[in-house]
PDB file of C-alpha atoms in Angstrom:
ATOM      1  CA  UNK Q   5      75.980  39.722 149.883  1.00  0.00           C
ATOM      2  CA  UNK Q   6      75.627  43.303 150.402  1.00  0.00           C
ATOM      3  CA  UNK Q   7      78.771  45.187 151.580  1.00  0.00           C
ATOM      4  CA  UNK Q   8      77.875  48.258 154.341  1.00  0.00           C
ATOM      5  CA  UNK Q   9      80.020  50.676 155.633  1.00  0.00           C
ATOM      6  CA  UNK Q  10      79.615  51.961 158.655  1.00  0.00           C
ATOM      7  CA  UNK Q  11      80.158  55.913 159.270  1.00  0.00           C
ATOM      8  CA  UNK Q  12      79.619  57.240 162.815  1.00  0.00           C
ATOM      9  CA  UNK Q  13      81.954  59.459 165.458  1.00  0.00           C
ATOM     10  CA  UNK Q  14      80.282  57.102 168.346  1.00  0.00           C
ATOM     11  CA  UNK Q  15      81.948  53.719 168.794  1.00  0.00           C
ATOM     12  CA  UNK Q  16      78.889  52.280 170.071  1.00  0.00           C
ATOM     13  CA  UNK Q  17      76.475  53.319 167.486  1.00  0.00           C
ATOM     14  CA  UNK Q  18      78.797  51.131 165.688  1.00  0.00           C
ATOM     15  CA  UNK Q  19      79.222  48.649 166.961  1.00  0.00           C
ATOM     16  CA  UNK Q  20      75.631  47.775 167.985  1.00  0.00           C
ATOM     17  CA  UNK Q  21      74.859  48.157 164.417  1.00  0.00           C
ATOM     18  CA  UNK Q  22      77.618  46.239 163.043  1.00  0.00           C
ATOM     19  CA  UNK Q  23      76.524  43.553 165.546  1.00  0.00           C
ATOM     20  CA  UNK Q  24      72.472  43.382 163.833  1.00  0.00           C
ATOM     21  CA  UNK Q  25      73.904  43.607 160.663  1.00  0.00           C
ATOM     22  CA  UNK Q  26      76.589  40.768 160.516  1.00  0.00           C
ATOM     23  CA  UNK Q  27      73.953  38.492 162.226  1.00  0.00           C
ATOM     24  CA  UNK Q  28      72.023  38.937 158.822  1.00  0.00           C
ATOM     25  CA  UNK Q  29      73.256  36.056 156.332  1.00  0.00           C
ATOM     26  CA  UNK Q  30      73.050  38.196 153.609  1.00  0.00           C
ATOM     27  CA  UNK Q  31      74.564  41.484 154.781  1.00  0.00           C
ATOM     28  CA  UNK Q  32      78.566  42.070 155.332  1.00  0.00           C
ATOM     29  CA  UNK Q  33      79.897  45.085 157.417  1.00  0.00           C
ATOM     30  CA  UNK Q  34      83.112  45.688 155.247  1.00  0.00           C
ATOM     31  CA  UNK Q  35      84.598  48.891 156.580  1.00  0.00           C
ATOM     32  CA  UNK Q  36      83.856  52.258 159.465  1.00  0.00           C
ATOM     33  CA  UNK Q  37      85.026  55.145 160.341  1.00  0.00           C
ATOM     34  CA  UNK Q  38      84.586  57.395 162.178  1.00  0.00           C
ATOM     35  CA  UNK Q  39      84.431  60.805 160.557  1.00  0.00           C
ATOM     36  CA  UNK Q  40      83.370  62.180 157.227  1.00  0.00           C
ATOM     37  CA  UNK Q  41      86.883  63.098 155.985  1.00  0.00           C
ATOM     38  CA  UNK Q  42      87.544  59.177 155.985  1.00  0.00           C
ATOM     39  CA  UNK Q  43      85.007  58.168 153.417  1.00  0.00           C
ATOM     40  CA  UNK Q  44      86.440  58.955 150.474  1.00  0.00           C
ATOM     41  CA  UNK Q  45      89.466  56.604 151.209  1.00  0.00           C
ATOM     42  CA  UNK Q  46      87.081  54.246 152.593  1.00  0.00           C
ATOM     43  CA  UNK Q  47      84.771  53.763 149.200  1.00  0.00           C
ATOM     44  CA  UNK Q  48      88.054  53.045 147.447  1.00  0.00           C
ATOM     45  CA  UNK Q  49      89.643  50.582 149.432  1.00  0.00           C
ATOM     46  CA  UNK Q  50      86.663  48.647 150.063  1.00  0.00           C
ATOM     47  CA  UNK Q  51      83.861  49.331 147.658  1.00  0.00           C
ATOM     48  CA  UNK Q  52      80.444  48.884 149.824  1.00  0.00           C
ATOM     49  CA  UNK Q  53      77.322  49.046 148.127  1.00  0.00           C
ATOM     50  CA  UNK Q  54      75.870  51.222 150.579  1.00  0.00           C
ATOM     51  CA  UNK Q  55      76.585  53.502 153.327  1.00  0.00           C
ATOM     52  CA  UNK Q  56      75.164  54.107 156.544  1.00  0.00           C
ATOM     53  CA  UNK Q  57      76.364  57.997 157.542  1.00  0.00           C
ATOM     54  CA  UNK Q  58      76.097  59.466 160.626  1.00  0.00           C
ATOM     55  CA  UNK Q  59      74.512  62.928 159.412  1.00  0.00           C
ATOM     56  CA  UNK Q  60      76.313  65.105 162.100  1.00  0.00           C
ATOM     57  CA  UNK Q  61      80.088  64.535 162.268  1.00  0.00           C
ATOM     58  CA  UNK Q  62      82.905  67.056 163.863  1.00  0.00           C
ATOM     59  CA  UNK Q  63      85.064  67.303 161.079  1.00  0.00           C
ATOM     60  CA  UNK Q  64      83.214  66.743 157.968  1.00  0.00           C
ATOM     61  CA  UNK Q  65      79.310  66.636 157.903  1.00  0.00           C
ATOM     62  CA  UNK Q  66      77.113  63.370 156.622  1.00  0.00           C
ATOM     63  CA  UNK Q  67      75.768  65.931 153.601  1.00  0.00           C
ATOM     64  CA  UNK Q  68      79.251  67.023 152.529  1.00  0.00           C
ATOM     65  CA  UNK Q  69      80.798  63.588 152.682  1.00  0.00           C
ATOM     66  CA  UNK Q  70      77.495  62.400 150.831  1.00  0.00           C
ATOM     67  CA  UNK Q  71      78.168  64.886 148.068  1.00  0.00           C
ATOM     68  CA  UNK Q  72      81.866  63.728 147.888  1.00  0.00           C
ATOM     69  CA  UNK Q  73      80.807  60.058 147.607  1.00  0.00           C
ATOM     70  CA  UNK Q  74      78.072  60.314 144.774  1.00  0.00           C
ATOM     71  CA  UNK Q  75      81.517  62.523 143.174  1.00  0.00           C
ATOM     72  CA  UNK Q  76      82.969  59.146 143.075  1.00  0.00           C
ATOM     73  CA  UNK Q  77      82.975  56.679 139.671  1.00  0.00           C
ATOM     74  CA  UNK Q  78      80.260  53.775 140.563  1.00  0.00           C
ATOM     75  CA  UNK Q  79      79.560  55.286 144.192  1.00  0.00           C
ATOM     76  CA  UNK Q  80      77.930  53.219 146.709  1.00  0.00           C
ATOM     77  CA  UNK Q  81      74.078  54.321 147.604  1.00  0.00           C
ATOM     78  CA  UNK Q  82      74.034  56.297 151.295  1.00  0.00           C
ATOM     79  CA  UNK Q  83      71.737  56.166 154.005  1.00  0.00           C
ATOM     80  CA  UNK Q  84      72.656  58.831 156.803  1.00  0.00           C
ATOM     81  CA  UNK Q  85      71.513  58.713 159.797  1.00  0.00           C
ATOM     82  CA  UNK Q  86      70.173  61.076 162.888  1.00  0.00           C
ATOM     83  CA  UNK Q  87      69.245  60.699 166.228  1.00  0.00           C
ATOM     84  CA  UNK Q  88      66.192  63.182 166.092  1.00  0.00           C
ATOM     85  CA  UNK Q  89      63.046  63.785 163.369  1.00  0.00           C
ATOM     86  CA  UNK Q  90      63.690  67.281 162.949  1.00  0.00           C
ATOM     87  CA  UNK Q  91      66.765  67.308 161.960  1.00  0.00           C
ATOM     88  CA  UNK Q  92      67.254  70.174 159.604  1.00  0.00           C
ATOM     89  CA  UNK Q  93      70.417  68.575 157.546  1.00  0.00           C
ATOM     90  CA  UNK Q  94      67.687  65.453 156.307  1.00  0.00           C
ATOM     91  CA  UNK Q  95      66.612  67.598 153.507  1.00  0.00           C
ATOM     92  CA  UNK Q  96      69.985  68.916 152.581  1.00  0.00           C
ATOM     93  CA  UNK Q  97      71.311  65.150 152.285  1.00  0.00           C
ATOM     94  CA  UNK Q  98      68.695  64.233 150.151  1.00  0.00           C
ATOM     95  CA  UNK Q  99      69.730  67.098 148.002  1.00  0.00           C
ATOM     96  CA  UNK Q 100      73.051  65.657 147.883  1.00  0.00           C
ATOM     97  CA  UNK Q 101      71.942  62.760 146.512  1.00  0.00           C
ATOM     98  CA  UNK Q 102      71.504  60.339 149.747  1.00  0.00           C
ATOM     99  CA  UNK Q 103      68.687  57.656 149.019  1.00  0.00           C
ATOM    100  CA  UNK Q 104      66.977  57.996 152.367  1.00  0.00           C
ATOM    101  CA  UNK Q 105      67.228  58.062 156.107  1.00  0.00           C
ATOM    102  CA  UNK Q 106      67.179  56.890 159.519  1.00  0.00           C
ATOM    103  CA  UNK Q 107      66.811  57.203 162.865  1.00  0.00           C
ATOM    104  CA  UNK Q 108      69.461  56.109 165.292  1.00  0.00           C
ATOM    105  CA  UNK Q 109      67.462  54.209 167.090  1.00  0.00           C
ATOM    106  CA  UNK Q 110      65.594  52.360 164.304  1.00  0.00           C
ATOM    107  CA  UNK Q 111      64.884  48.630 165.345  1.00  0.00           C
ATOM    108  CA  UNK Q 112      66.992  45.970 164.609  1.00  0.00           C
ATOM    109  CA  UNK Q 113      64.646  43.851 161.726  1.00  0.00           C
ATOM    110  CA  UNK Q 114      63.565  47.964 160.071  1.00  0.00           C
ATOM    111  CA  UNK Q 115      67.210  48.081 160.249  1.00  0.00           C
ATOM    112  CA  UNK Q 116      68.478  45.230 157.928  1.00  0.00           C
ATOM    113  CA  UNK Q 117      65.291  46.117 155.648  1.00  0.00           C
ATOM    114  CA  UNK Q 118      66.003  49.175 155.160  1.00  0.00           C
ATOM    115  CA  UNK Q 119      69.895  48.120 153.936  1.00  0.00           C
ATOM    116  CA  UNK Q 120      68.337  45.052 151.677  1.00  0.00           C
ATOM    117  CA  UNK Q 121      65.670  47.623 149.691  1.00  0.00           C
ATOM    118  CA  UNK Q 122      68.210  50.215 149.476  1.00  0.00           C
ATOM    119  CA  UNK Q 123      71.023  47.757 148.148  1.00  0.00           C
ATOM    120  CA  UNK Q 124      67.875  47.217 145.870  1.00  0.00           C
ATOM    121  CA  UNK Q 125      67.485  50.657 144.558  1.00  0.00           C
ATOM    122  CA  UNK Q 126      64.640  51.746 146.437  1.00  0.00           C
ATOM    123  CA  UNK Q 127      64.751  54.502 148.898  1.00  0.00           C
ATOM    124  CA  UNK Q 128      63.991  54.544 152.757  1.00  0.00           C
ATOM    125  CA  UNK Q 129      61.864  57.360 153.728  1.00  0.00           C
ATOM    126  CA  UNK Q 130      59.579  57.569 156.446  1.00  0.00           C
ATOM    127  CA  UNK Q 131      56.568  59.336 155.540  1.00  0.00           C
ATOM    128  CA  UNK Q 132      55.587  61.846 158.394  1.00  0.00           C
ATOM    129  CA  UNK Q 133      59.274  62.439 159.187  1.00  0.00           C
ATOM    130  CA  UNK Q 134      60.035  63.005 155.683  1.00  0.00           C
ATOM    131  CA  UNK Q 135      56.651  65.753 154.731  1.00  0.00           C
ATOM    132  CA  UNK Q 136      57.608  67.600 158.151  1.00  0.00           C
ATOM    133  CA  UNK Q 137      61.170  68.083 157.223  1.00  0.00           C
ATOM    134  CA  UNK Q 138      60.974  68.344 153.384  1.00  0.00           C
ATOM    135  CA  UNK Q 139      58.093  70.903 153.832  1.00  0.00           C
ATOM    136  CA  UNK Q 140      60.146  72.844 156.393  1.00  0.00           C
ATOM    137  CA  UNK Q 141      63.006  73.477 154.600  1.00  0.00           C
ATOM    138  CA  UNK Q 142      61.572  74.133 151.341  1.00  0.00           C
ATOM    139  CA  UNK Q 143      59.287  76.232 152.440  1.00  0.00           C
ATOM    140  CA  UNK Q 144      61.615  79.246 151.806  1.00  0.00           C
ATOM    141  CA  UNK Q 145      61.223  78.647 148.309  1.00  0.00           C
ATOM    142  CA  UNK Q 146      57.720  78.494 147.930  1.00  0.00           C
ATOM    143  CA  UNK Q 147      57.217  82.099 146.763  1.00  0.00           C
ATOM    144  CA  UNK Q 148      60.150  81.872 144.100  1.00  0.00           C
ATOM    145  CA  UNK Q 149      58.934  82.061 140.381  1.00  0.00           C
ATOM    146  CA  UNK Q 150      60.170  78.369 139.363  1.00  0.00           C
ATOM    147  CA  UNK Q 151      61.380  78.161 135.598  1.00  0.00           C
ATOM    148  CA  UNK Q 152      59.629  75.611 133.213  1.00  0.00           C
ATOM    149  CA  UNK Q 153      60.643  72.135 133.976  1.00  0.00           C
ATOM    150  CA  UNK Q 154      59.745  70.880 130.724  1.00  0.00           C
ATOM    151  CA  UNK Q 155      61.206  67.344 131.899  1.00  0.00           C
ATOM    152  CA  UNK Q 156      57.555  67.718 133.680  1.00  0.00           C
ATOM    153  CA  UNK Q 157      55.703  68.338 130.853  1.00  0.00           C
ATOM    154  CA  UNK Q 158      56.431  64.963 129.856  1.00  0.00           C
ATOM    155  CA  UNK Q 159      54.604  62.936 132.275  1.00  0.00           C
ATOM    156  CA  UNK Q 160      51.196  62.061 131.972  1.00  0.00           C
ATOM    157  CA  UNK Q 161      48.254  62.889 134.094  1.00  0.00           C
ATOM    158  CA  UNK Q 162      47.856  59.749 135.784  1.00  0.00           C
ATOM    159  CA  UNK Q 163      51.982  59.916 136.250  1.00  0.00           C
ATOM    160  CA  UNK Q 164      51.551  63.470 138.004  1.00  0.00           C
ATOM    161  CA  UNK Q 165      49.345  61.951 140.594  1.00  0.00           C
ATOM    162  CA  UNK Q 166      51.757  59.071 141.344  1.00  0.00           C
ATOM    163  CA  UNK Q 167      54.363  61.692 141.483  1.00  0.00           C
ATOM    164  CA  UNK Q 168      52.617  63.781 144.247  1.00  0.00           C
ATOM    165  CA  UNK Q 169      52.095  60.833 146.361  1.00  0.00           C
ATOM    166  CA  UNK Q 170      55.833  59.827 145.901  1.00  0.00           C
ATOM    167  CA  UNK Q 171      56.072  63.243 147.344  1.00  0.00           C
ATOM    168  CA  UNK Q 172      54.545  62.465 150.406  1.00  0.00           C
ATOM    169  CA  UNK Q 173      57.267  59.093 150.581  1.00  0.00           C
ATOM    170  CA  UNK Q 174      53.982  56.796 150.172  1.00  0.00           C
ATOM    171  CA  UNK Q 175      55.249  53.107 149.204  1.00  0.00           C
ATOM    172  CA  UNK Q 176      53.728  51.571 146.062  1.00  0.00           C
ATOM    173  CA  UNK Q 177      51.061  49.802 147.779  1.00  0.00           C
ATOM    174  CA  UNK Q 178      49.732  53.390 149.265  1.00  0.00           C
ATOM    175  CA  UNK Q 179      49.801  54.670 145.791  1.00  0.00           C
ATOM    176  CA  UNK Q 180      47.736  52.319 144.601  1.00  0.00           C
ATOM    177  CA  UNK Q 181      44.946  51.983 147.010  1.00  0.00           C
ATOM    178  CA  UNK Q 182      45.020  56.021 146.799  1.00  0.00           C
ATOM    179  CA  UNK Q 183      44.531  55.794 143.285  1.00  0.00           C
ATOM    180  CA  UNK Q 184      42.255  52.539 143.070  1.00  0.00           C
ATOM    181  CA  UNK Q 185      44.849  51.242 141.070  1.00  0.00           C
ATOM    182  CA  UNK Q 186      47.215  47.703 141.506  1.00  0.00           C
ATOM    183  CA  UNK Q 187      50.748  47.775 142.890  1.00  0.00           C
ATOM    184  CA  UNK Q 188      51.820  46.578 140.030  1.00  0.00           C
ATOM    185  CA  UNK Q 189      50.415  49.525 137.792  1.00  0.00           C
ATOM    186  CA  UNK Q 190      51.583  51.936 140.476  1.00  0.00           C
ATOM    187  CA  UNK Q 191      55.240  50.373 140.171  1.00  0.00           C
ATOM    188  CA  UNK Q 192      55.528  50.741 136.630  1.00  0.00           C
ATOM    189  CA  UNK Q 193      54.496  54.434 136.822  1.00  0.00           C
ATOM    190  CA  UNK Q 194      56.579  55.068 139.551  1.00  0.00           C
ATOM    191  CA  UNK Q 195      59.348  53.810 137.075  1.00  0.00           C
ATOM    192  CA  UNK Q 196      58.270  55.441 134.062  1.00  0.00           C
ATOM    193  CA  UNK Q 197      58.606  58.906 136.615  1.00  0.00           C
ATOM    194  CA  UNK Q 198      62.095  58.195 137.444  1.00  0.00           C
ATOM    195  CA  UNK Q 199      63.021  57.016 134.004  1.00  0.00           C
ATOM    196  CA  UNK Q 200      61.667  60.723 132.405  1.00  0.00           C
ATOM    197  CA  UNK Q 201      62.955  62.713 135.209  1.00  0.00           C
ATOM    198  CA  UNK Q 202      66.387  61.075 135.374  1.00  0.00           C
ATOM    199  CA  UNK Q 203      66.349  60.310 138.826  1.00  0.00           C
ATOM    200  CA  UNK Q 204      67.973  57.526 140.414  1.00  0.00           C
ATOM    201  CA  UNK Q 205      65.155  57.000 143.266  1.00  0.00           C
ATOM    202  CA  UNK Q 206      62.285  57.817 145.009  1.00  0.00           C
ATOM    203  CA  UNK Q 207      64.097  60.312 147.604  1.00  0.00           C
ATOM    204  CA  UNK Q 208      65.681  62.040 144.690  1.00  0.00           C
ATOM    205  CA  UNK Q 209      61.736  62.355 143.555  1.00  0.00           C
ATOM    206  CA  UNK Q 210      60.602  63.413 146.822  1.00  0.00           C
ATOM    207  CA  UNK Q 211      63.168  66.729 146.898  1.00  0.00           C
ATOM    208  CA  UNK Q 212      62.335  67.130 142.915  1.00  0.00           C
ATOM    209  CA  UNK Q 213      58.572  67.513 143.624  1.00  0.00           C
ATOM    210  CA  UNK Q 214      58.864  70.389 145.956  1.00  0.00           C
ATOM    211  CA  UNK Q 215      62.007  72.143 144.365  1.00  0.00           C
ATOM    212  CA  UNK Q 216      60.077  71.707 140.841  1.00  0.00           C
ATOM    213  CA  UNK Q 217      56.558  73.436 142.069  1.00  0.00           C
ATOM    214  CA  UNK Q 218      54.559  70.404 141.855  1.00  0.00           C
ATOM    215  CA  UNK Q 219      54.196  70.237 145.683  1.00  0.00           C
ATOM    216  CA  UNK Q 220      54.358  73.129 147.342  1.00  0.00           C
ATOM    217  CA  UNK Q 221      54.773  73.028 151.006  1.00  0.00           C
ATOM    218  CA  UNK Q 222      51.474  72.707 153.144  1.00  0.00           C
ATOM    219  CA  UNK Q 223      49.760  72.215 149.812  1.00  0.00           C
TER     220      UNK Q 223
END
């Protein structure tokens, strides 16, 4: 079973999805509440294995109780989520270490997917949601001299073009047909990336590639 925690400051959001998830055999909603300031508390009492985080809270903000989660020993993953595409705070929780996001009103089957391949260790990102927003608010640091990454240095030229296209939140099946390559030989690159740069998943990849110079925005 997979244990999900539900933060939101609106009841309804959830309930309705503590109502799809519970239906799904192999999902358990654990815990909620209903502000950022809880979480903390909440992680150690009941130990999810992911979090779904409401990204704008009164009190405490989904990006600063993100960063005080992943602060925690053997933190659960996070998921926050947002009720519009723009949303400027998307790119600073994936900064803080969230492994993805979604919208509010996400259907109910994308939903418990997204929980079962994040539970997994894979990331949710949508693709055209996450290029606008990434390349938005990165943007400002497209003209800053970046230092050597020599992390970088160590991937291989066929690994720099999977690592673009991560950049764009393309799944491993878009890789490959990109490259004219298998899934399977796209999925061990895309592990080989993570494994060199140290990087827990493929959102932490996405915000690496722009913040390292290897995708600049609008490039």
């Amino acid at each position: 079973m997979t244990r999900v925690a539900l933060v939101d400051d609106e009841a309804l959001v959830r309930t309705g999805f503590r109502m799809i998830l519970d239906a799904q055999p192999d999902i358990d909603v654990v815990a909620e509440a209903a502000d950022g300031d809880e979480v903390v508390a909440l992680v150690r009492e009941h130990h999810p294995d992911l979090i779904l985080m409401d990204i704008r809270m009164k009190r405490m903000n989904g990006v600063e109780a993100t960063r005080a989660v992943l602060g925690e020993p053997d933190p659960p993953r996070v998921v926050v989520l947002t009720t519009f595409d723009h949303d400027e705070y998307i790119y600073d929780a994936l900064r803080a270490g969230a492994s993805g996001f979604l919208l509010k009103e996400v259907p109910p089957e994308e939903l418990a997917e997204s929980v079962r391949l994040v539970a997994a260790g894979e990331a949710v990102l949508q693709p055209s949601v996450t290029r606008k927003v990434v390349e938005a608010f990165a943007a400002g640091r497209a003209e800053i001299p970046l230092p050597r990454d020599r992390e970088l240095e160590s991937l291989t030229d066929r690994e720099l073009d999977v690592f673009k296209l991560m950049a764009q939140a393309l799944s491993n099946a878009e890789i490959a047909t990109s490259l004219h390559i298998s899934e399977a030989t796209a999925k061990t690159h895309v592990a080989h990336i993570l494994m060199k740069l140290g990087l827990r998943d493929r959102a932490q990849a996405v915000v690496r590639a722009y913040e390292s110079g290897i995708v600049r925005p609008g490039g």
